[in-house]
Short mmCIF file of C-alpha atoms (C1' of nucleotides) in Angstrom, two decimals:
data_model
loop_
_atom_site.label_atom_id
_atom_site.label_comp_id
_atom_site.label_asym_id
_atom_site.label_seq_id
_atom_site.Cartn_x
_atom_site.Cartn_y
_atom_site.Cartn_z
CA MET A 1 -8.63 30.40 21.54
CA ASN A 2 -9.87 26.90 20.48
CA SER A 3 -9.21 24.04 22.30
CA ILE A 4 -8.99 21.40 19.55
CA LEU A 5 -6.50 23.22 18.43
CA LEU A 6 -4.51 24.13 21.59
CA GLN A 7 -4.59 20.29 22.42
CA ASN A 8 -3.34 19.60 19.02
CA LEU A 9 -0.21 21.99 19.72
CA GLN A 10 0.78 21.60 23.02
CA LYS A 11 1.51 17.67 21.80
CA HIS A 12 4.28 19.16 20.90
CA ILE A 13 5.23 22.70 22.06
CA VAL A 14 4.83 25.01 25.29
CA LEU A 15 3.82 28.48 24.71
CA THR A 16 3.29 31.29 27.67
CA GLU A 17 -0.06 32.57 27.85
CA LYS A 18 0.98 35.93 25.68
CA GLU A 19 2.73 33.44 23.29
CA LEU A 20 -1.07 30.99 22.21
CA GLN A 21 -2.91 35.39 22.69
CA TYR A 22 -0.25 35.74 20.02
CA PHE A 23 -0.89 32.24 17.60
CA PHE A 24 -4.24 32.24 18.16
CA SER A 25 -4.97 35.63 17.63
CA SER A 26 -2.68 34.77 13.67
CA PHE A 27 -5.36 32.49 12.51
CA GLU A 28 -9.63 33.15 11.36
CA VAL A 29 -12.21 31.65 11.46
CA LYS A 30 -14.05 30.21 8.68
CA ASN A 31 -17.26 27.63 7.70
CA ILE A 32 -17.80 26.35 4.09
CA LYS A 33 -21.02 23.79 3.22
CA LYS A 34 -21.04 20.84 2.16
CA ARG A 35 -20.08 21.30 -1.44
CA GLU A 36 -18.22 23.90 -1.52
CA PHE A 37 -14.41 24.71 -2.68
CA LEU A 38 -11.77 25.92 0.18
CA LEU A 39 -9.44 25.26 -3.32
CA ARG A 40 -9.86 25.10 -6.66
CA GLU A 41 -6.61 23.26 -9.02
CA GLY A 42 -5.02 25.90 -10.88
CA ASN A 43 -5.84 28.38 -8.24
CA ILE A 44 -2.83 29.26 -5.49
CA SER A 45 -3.06 28.05 -1.91
CA ARG A 46 -2.24 30.73 0.19
CA GLY A 47 -2.53 29.45 3.93
CA LEU A 48 -2.88 26.27 5.97
CA ALA A 49 -6.46 25.26 7.06
CA PHE A 50 -7.10 23.03 10.48
CA ILE A 51 -10.41 21.83 10.79
CA THR A 52 -12.18 22.37 13.88
CA ASN A 53 -15.56 20.45 12.94
CA GLY A 54 -17.02 18.69 10.02
CA LEU A 55 -15.17 16.86 6.91
CA LEU A 56 -12.95 18.23 3.74
CA ARG A 57 -11.40 16.40 1.15
CA SER A 58 -8.35 17.36 -0.85
CA TYR A 59 -8.11 15.12 -4.51
CA SER A 60 -6.78 15.61 -8.38
CA VAL A 61 -8.73 15.08 -10.98
CA ASP A 62 -6.94 13.55 -14.03
CA LYS A 63 -7.30 13.88 -17.42
CA ASN A 64 -9.97 11.86 -17.67
CA GLY A 65 -11.84 13.99 -15.59
CA PHE A 66 -11.64 10.61 -12.43
CA GLU A 67 -11.32 12.25 -8.75
CA HIS A 68 -8.18 10.31 -6.66
CA VAL A 69 -8.66 11.31 -3.34
CA ILE A 70 -5.34 11.96 -1.59
CA GLN A 71 -6.63 13.27 1.76
CA PHE A 72 -9.28 13.21 4.04
CA ALA A 73 -8.95 16.16 6.99
CA PRO A 74 -11.70 15.52 9.45
CA GLU A 75 -11.97 17.68 12.95
CA ASP A 76 -8.05 17.87 14.42
CA TRP A 77 -6.24 17.07 11.08
CA TRP A 78 -4.53 20.08 8.84
CA VAL A 79 -4.65 20.42 5.24
CA VAL A 80 -3.14 21.97 2.22
CA ASP A 81 -1.91 21.50 -1.16
CA MET A 82 1.21 21.73 0.57
CA TYR A 83 3.51 22.57 -3.81
CA SER A 84 1.13 24.89 -4.01
CA PHE A 85 1.98 26.67 -0.41
CA VAL A 86 5.14 26.14 -0.29
CA LYS A 87 5.88 26.61 -3.90
CA ASP A 88 3.67 29.49 -4.85
CA GLN A 89 2.67 27.39 -7.79
CA PRO A 90 -0.52 26.94 -9.25
CA ALA A 91 -2.43 23.84 -7.10
CA ARG A 92 -2.38 20.43 -8.91
CA LEU A 93 -5.70 19.81 -5.58
CA PHE A 94 -9.04 20.60 -5.18
CA ILE A 95 -9.97 20.71 -1.95
CA ASP A 96 -14.08 20.96 -0.78
CA ALA A 97 -15.85 19.33 2.15
CA LEU A 98 -18.22 16.83 1.93
CA GLU A 99 -19.81 18.24 5.34
CA ASN A 100 -20.34 21.25 6.52
CA THR A 101 -16.59 22.06 7.80
CA GLU A 102 -15.98 25.15 10.13
CA TYR A 103 -11.70 25.53 10.02
CA LEU A 104 -9.27 28.17 11.10
CA TRP A 105 -7.35 29.51 8.42
CA LEU A 106 -3.84 30.43 8.47
CA SER A 107 -2.45 32.56 5.53
CA LYS A 108 1.07 31.69 4.52
CA MET A 109 1.76 35.65 5.41
CA ASN A 110 0.82 35.17 8.86
CA LEU A 111 2.67 31.75 9.47
CA GLN A 112 6.04 33.47 8.08
CA ASN A 113 5.17 36.65 10.53
CA LEU A 114 4.72 33.21 13.61
CA TYR A 115 7.97 31.79 12.36
CA LEU A 116 9.90 34.81 13.51
CA GLU A 117 8.06 35.92 16.87
CA LEU A 118 8.04 32.20 17.87
CA PRO A 119 10.88 29.98 16.50
CA GLN A 120 9.36 26.96 18.21
CA LEU A 121 6.76 26.38 15.41
CA GLU A 122 9.65 25.62 13.05
CA HIS A 123 9.14 22.76 15.61
CA TYR A 124 6.07 21.94 15.70
CA PHE A 125 5.70 21.66 12.03
CA ARG A 126 8.83 20.61 11.18
CA VAL A 127 6.68 17.03 13.37
CA LEU A 128 3.74 17.84 11.13
CA ALA A 129 5.73 17.32 7.82
CA GLU A 130 8.12 14.44 9.33
CA ASN A 131 4.36 12.27 10.77
CA SER A 132 3.29 13.74 6.84
CA VAL A 133 5.93 12.02 5.03
CA ILE A 134 5.42 9.21 6.95
CA THR A 135 1.37 8.85 6.54
CA TYR A 136 2.45 8.91 2.43
CA GLN A 137 4.80 6.68 2.79
CA ASN A 138 3.05 4.11 4.02
CA ARG A 139 0.45 5.13 1.07
CA LEU A 140 2.89 4.58 -1.13
CA ILE A 141 3.78 1.26 0.35
CA ASN A 142 0.49 0.14 0.64
CA ASN A 143 -0.56 0.95 -3.21
CA LEU A 144 2.53 -0.53 -4.73
CA SER A 145 2.41 -4.06 -2.49
CA LEU A 146 -0.88 -5.03 -1.33
CA PRO A 147 -3.82 -6.17 -3.79
CA ALA A 148 -7.01 -3.41 -4.10
CA LEU A 149 -9.76 -5.50 -1.34
CA GLU A 150 -6.37 -5.30 2.27
CA ARG A 151 -5.96 -1.75 1.00
CA TYR A 152 -9.61 -1.37 1.69
CA HIS A 153 -8.84 -2.88 5.08
CA ASN A 154 -6.14 -1.20 5.93
CA PHE A 155 -8.25 2.11 5.23
CA CYS A 156 -10.80 0.34 7.37
CA SER A 157 -8.24 -0.25 9.79
CA GLN A 158 -6.31 3.38 9.82
CA TYR A 159 -9.46 5.58 9.45
CA PRO A 160 -12.58 3.45 11.56
CA SER A 161 -14.26 6.73 12.91
CA LEU A 162 -14.17 8.38 9.18
CA ILE A 163 -15.65 4.96 7.29
CA GLN A 164 -18.73 5.63 8.67
CA SER A 165 -19.19 8.83 7.20
CA LEU A 166 -17.86 8.39 3.87
CA PRO A 167 -20.27 7.63 0.51
CA GLN A 168 -18.92 4.30 -0.62
CA LYS A 169 -17.64 5.76 -3.53
CA GLN A 170 -14.90 8.17 -1.51
CA VAL A 171 -13.59 5.54 0.10
CA ALA A 172 -13.04 4.05 -3.89
CA SER A 173 -11.32 6.94 -4.56
CA TYR A 174 -9.07 6.82 -1.77
CA ILE A 175 -8.00 2.90 -1.97
CA GLY A 176 -7.54 3.62 -5.97
CA VAL A 177 -10.20 1.71 -7.35
CA THR A 178 -13.11 2.53 -9.63
CA PRO A 179 -16.85 2.94 -6.84
CA GLU A 180 -18.23 -0.28 -8.36
CA PHE A 181 -15.63 -3.08 -8.11
CA LEU A 182 -15.30 -1.72 -4.68
CA SER A 183 -19.00 -2.08 -4.63
CA LYS A 184 -17.97 -5.93 -5.92
CA MET A 185 -15.37 -6.65 -3.86
CA LEU A 186 -17.45 -6.06 -1.08
CA SER A 187 -20.50 -8.31 -2.22
CA THR A 188 -18.01 -11.21 -2.40
CA ILE A 189 -17.00 -10.18 1.49
CA LYS A 190 -19.99 -10.43 2.59
CA MET B 1 33.19 20.01 6.49
CA ASN B 2 31.42 18.21 3.98
CA SER B 3 30.99 21.03 0.53
CA ILE B 4 27.72 19.32 -0.88
CA LEU B 5 26.21 19.79 2.24
CA LEU B 6 27.78 22.81 2.96
CA GLN B 7 25.83 23.49 0.03
CA ASN B 8 22.65 21.85 0.51
CA LEU B 9 22.80 23.81 4.37
CA GLN B 10 23.43 26.98 3.47
CA LYS B 11 20.67 27.03 0.43
CA HIS B 12 18.66 26.82 3.55
CA ILE B 13 19.96 28.54 6.78
CA VAL B 14 23.38 30.55 7.90
CA LEU B 15 25.04 29.64 10.53
CA THR B 16 28.55 31.33 12.11
CA GLU B 17 31.40 29.34 11.13
CA LYS B 18 31.68 28.02 14.76
CA GLU B 19 28.46 26.74 14.21
CA LEU B 20 29.06 25.07 11.46
CA GLN B 21 31.96 23.32 12.70
CA TYR B 22 29.74 22.39 15.47
CA PHE B 23 27.39 21.09 12.68
CA PHE B 24 29.75 19.26 11.22
CA SER B 25 31.53 17.09 14.42
CA SER B 26 28.53 15.68 14.52
CA PHE B 27 28.76 13.44 11.68
CA GLU B 28 30.59 10.30 10.99
CA VAL B 29 32.18 9.85 7.04
CA LYS B 30 31.38 5.83 6.23
CA ASN B 31 31.14 3.67 3.44
CA ILE B 32 29.11 1.05 1.76
CA LYS B 33 30.00 -1.12 -0.92
CA LYS B 34 27.27 -1.80 -3.33
CA ARG B 35 25.02 -4.86 -2.72
CA GLU B 36 25.39 -3.95 1.54
CA PHE B 37 23.07 -2.65 3.64
CA LEU B 38 22.56 0.59 5.82
CA LEU B 39 19.45 -0.91 7.25
CA ARG B 40 17.26 -3.84 7.05
CA GLU B 41 13.66 -4.19 7.92
CA GLY B 42 12.86 -5.22 11.12
CA ASN B 43 16.16 -3.15 12.28
CA ILE B 44 15.69 0.52 13.97
CA SER B 45 16.72 3.28 11.89
CA ARG B 46 18.81 5.42 14.21
CA GLY B 47 20.64 7.97 11.76
CA LEU B 48 20.29 10.09 8.81
CA ALA B 49 22.06 9.08 5.68
CA PHE B 50 23.11 12.16 3.16
CA ILE B 51 24.90 10.79 -0.06
CA THR B 52 28.35 12.55 -1.02
CA ASN B 53 28.90 10.12 -3.35
CA GLY B 54 27.11 7.32 -5.24
CA LEU B 55 24.14 5.78 -5.14
CA LEU B 56 21.23 4.12 -2.34
CA ARG B 57 18.24 3.06 -2.33
CA SER B 58 15.12 2.38 -0.25
CA TYR B 59 12.40 -0.31 -0.60
CA SER B 60 10.27 -2.41 0.36
CA VAL B 61 8.72 -6.21 0.62
CA ASP B 62 6.12 -7.27 0.47
CA LYS B 63 4.84 -10.97 1.65
CA ASN B 64 5.41 -12.30 -1.87
CA GLY B 65 8.86 -11.25 -2.21
CA PHE B 66 8.62 -8.45 -4.23
CA GLU B 67 10.52 -5.29 -3.78
CA HIS B 68 9.11 -2.00 -4.48
CA VAL B 69 11.91 1.11 -4.06
CA ILE B 70 10.65 3.59 -2.25
CA GLN B 71 13.39 6.07 -3.36
CA PHE B 72 16.72 6.43 -4.72
CA ALA B 73 19.19 8.55 -2.96
CA PRO B 74 22.21 9.89 -5.00
CA GLU B 75 24.98 12.86 -4.21
CA ASP B 76 23.23 15.71 -2.11
CA TRP B 77 20.32 14.03 -1.15
CA TRP B 78 18.99 12.32 2.34
CA VAL B 79 17.65 9.04 3.62
CA VAL B 80 15.98 7.35 6.56
CA ASP B 81 13.27 5.66 6.91
CA MET B 82 11.34 8.58 8.00
CA TYR B 83 8.62 6.19 10.31
CA SER B 84 11.79 3.91 12.42
CA PHE B 85 13.47 6.65 12.60
CA VAL B 86 10.66 9.27 14.49
CA LYS B 87 9.19 6.16 15.94
CA ASP B 88 11.65 4.00 17.20
CA GLN B 89 10.32 1.44 15.46
CA PRO B 90 11.66 -1.20 13.67
CA ALA B 91 11.91 -0.28 10.06
CA ARG B 92 9.73 -1.48 7.15
CA LEU B 93 12.20 -0.91 4.51
CA PHE B 94 15.77 -1.81 3.29
CA ILE B 95 18.24 0.43 2.13
CA ASP B 96 20.60 -0.35 0.32
CA ALA B 97 23.39 0.48 -1.93
CA LEU B 98 23.39 0.27 -6.46
CA GLU B 99 26.81 1.47 -6.55
CA ASN B 100 30.04 1.78 -3.68
CA THR B 101 28.70 5.00 -1.68
CA GLU B 102 30.42 7.87 0.75
CA TYR B 103 27.73 9.56 3.39
CA LEU B 104 27.97 11.23 6.69
CA TRP B 105 25.65 9.53 9.06
CA LEU B 106 23.82 11.58 11.52
CA SER B 107 22.87 9.80 14.44
CA LYS B 108 19.62 10.69 15.97
CA MET B 109 21.26 11.33 19.21
CA ASN B 110 23.88 13.80 17.56
CA LEU B 111 20.46 15.44 15.22
CA GLN B 112 18.89 16.11 19.55
CA ASN B 113 21.32 17.61 20.54
CA LEU B 114 21.86 19.58 17.31
CA TYR B 115 17.97 20.64 18.20
CA LEU B 116 19.38 22.14 20.94
CA GLU B 117 22.40 24.12 19.67
CA LEU B 118 21.54 25.32 16.62
CA PRO B 119 17.46 25.36 16.52
CA GLN B 120 17.73 27.11 13.25
CA LEU B 121 17.92 23.88 11.47
CA GLU B 122 14.21 22.48 12.67
CA HIS B 123 13.41 25.27 9.96
CA TYR B 124 15.96 23.22 7.76
CA PHE B 125 14.68 19.65 8.23
CA ARG B 126 11.29 21.11 8.44
CA VAL B 127 12.08 22.67 4.65
CA LEU B 128 13.06 19.31 4.18
CA ALA B 129 10.43 17.65 5.14
CA GLU B 130 8.22 19.64 3.30
CA ASN B 131 9.39 19.32 -0.08
CA SER B 132 9.53 15.40 0.94
CA VAL B 133 5.73 15.45 1.50
CA ILE B 134 5.48 17.52 -1.79
CA THR B 135 7.27 14.58 -3.78
CA TYR B 136 5.16 11.40 -2.29
CA GLN B 137 2.03 13.49 -2.93
CA ASN B 138 3.38 14.02 -6.14
CA ARG B 139 4.12 10.26 -6.89
CA LEU B 140 1.43 9.40 -5.11
CA ILE B 141 -1.05 11.57 -8.19
CA ASN B 142 0.66 9.59 -10.68
CA ASN B 143 0.19 5.61 -9.44
CA LEU B 144 -3.18 6.97 -8.90
CA SER B 145 -4.01 8.56 -12.46
CA LEU B 146 -1.44 7.80 -14.71
CA PRO B 147 -0.57 4.55 -16.59
CA ALA B 148 2.25 2.58 -16.99
CA LEU B 149 3.91 4.03 -20.16
CA GLU B 150 3.61 7.92 -18.57
CA ARG B 151 5.04 6.88 -15.12
CA TYR B 152 7.92 5.53 -16.64
CA HIS B 153 7.93 8.65 -18.96
CA ASN B 154 8.08 10.89 -15.68
CA PHE B 155 10.07 9.59 -14.21
CA CYS B 156 12.66 9.91 -17.07
CA SER B 157 11.98 13.66 -17.07
CA GLN B 158 12.01 14.12 -13.50
CA TYR B 159 15.25 12.57 -12.84
CA PRO B 160 17.22 12.89 -16.72
CA SER B 161 20.67 11.94 -14.71
CA LEU B 162 19.60 8.95 -12.79
CA ILE B 163 17.98 6.65 -15.50
CA GLN B 164 21.19 5.76 -17.19
CA SER B 165 22.74 4.36 -14.05
CA LEU B 166 20.18 2.43 -13.07
CA PRO B 167 19.40 -1.05 -14.01
CA GLN B 168 15.81 -0.99 -15.67
CA LYS B 169 14.86 -3.30 -13.45
CA GLN B 170 14.82 -1.34 -10.61
CA VAL B 171 13.01 1.47 -12.60
CA ALA B 172 10.60 -0.31 -13.18
CA SER B 173 10.11 -1.36 -9.29
CA TYR B 174 9.91 2.45 -8.47
CA ILE B 175 6.95 3.31 -10.90
CA GLY B 176 5.13 -0.06 -9.83
CA VAL B 177 5.59 -2.34 -12.82
CA THR B 178 7.20 -5.97 -13.62
CA PRO B 179 10.56 -5.73 -15.25
CA GLU B 180 8.90 -8.35 -17.93
CA PHE B 181 6.30 -5.34 -18.18
CA LEU B 182 8.11 -2.64 -18.73
CA SER B 183 11.25 -4.01 -21.26
CA LYS B 184 7.71 -4.56 -23.13
CA MET B 185 6.62 -0.83 -23.37
CA LEU B 186 9.71 0.14 -23.63
CA SER B 187 10.26 -2.50 -26.74
CA THR B 188 6.32 -0.68 -28.46
CA ILE B 189 7.96 2.76 -28.34
CA LYS B 190 11.34 2.15 -30.12
"C1'" DC C 1 -42.60 13.25 -4.13
"C1'" DG C 2 -40.02 14.10 -7.50
"C1'" DT C 3 -35.12 14.46 -8.92
"C1'" DC C 4 -29.99 13.82 -8.74
"C1'" DT C 5 -26.66 10.99 -6.91
"C1'" DA C 6 -24.84 6.42 -5.41
"C1'" DT C 7 -24.70 1.34 -5.09
"C1'" DT C 8 -25.48 -2.95 -7.50
"C1'" DT C 9 -25.24 -5.75 -11.64
"C1'" DG C 10 -23.70 -7.91 -15.48
"C1'" DA C 11 -21.03 -9.07 -19.92
"C1'" DA C 12 -17.23 -6.92 -22.77
"C1'" DT C 13 -13.05 -5.00 -22.65
"C1'" DG C 14 -7.98 -4.21 -21.15
"C1'" DT C 15 -3.53 -3.35 -18.89
"C1'" DA C 16 -0.31 -5.85 -16.34
"C1'" DC C 17 1.25 -10.15 -14.23
"C1'" DT C 18 2.87 -14.63 -13.99
"C1'" DC C 19 5.30 -18.72 -15.70
"C1'" DA C 20 8.66 -20.15 -18.28
"C1'" DA C 21 12.55 -19.94 -21.53
"C1'" DA C 22 15.95 -18.10 -24.40
"C1'" DA C 23 19.41 -14.21 -24.65
"C1'" DG C 24 22.17 -10.33 -23.92
"C1'" DC C 25 26.04 -8.38 -20.89
"C1'" DG C 26 28.69 -8.13 -17.12
"C1'" DG C 27 32.45 -9.25 -13.24
"C1'" DT C 28 34.97 -13.04 -12.19
"C1'" DG C 29 38.57 -16.32 -11.77
"C1'" DG C 30 41.40 -19.19 -14.18
"C1'" DC D 1 42.35 -12.46 -22.39
"C1'" DC D 2 38.79 -14.70 -22.75
"C1'" DA D 3 35.17 -17.97 -20.95
"C1'" DC D 4 32.18 -18.75 -17.55
"C1'" DC D 5 28.78 -17.96 -14.48
"C1'" DG D 6 25.02 -15.34 -12.73
"C1'" DC D 7 21.88 -11.38 -13.05
"C1'" DT D 8 19.54 -8.32 -15.99
"C1'" DT D 9 16.26 -8.21 -20.38
"C1'" DT D 10 13.54 -9.50 -23.89
"C1'" DT D 11 9.95 -12.77 -25.69
"C1'" DG D 12 5.56 -15.27 -26.16
"C1'" DA D 13 1.49 -17.82 -24.21
"C1'" DG D 14 -1.75 -17.71 -21.19
"C1'" DT D 15 -4.23 -15.40 -16.84
"C1'" DA D 16 -6.23 -12.18 -13.42
"C1'" DC D 17 -7.71 -8.33 -11.66
"C1'" DA D 18 -10.02 -4.31 -12.04
"C1'" DT D 19 -11.86 -0.83 -15.52
"C1'" DT D 20 -15.26 0.27 -18.91
"C1'" DC D 21 -19.97 0.62 -19.91
"C1'" DA D 22 -25.38 0.10 -19.50
"C1'" DA D 23 -29.25 -0.59 -17.06
"C1'" DA D 24 -31.57 -1.46 -13.08
"C1'" DT D 25 -31.78 -0.27 -7.95
"C1'" DA D 26 -31.91 1.83 -3.95
"C1'" DG D 27 -31.12 5.95 -0.75
"C1'" DA D 28 -30.78 10.78 0.62
"C1'" DC D 29 -32.78 15.32 0.20
"C1'" DG D 30 -34.70 19.69 -1.04
#
DNA sequence: CGTCTATTTGAATGTACTCAAAAGCGGTGG
DNA sequence: CCACCGCTTTTGAGTACATTCAAATAGACG
């Protein structure tokens, strides 16, 4: 019974010991190494990953081959290509590991059974989805209204711990500029 | 018992006649006229609106006074400032009417009671939130990877009915360019 | 070490914006 | 029902933020 996921869960719902047993038995502990893939564009995302250690990232690749980071997923975060997972359609995202990572894997089938057995999980995942909406909406507003340098500062203050472990290139990709341009911006403010 | 909302609901969950009664009794029918506000930045969003007729839009205003459309909400759509509603914090968005609009209002208090009485609604709103995540994620990818003209074409094919009733200025604001620039783009392709 | 990738720097370019002004369009009141 | 007012759309010239391409430098990892 993983303590990180347990704490995360208990922020939102209360389960009995027995229910917790069942909940955790639906997960599989997995590991991937740096640079390995959890999901590739075109494949179908057949489950959710909860990160217990390490760092994943999801990103799309445009037709010119440029990567655009959608999300960084450090410890205590869920990650999935929601579109692919919900609609059973080919993924638009890649998910790979920026560091060696341990995660808990919950297959769609297991999740569906969990929803039937433990309806409180509908609440848990509703709240997660709503928070995700808030995050995306906020990022969209930033992208539409702020210049690149302010988006960078926002990122730093929002994810102070991430900024230390991320290559600058990845941050550039997240805030939506080229690595060259981020480098030039940073050289002007120091 | 509004038929548009009923159909929307029944796509996802099944309620008995009595449950439906209770569900619909939690709503209030409201109207606002073109150019009136449902929510202003700084106020707290105390409920959800389901549009039964007309057209609303949510948008943020940046420090230079420019508007950025976050969502258009025609008939059969829900609209809310999720951040403000969930966290009980001052809204970052304005919501106003582009046309005279009729909507069903569900206060946060009524929704919380509904969750207690009809737990299936957790499922309904979870699915809505997940779809919202998918939409925002898709829009984010577009904004990061496509030039303005393709974002325009995407918008047209995604919302073919909206495009007819919207002033060009509003579309420009949604895809993230100035009205002048949209006008110039369109003049080059015709 | 040596190789591979990330970062920096520079010059040229492009996409989209700003500001200004004219033209078009719709709603409202006389 | 037409005239006017305000807002939207168009058009143009100048500008800015960010990209592209290229090359040099620095860092990380085996």
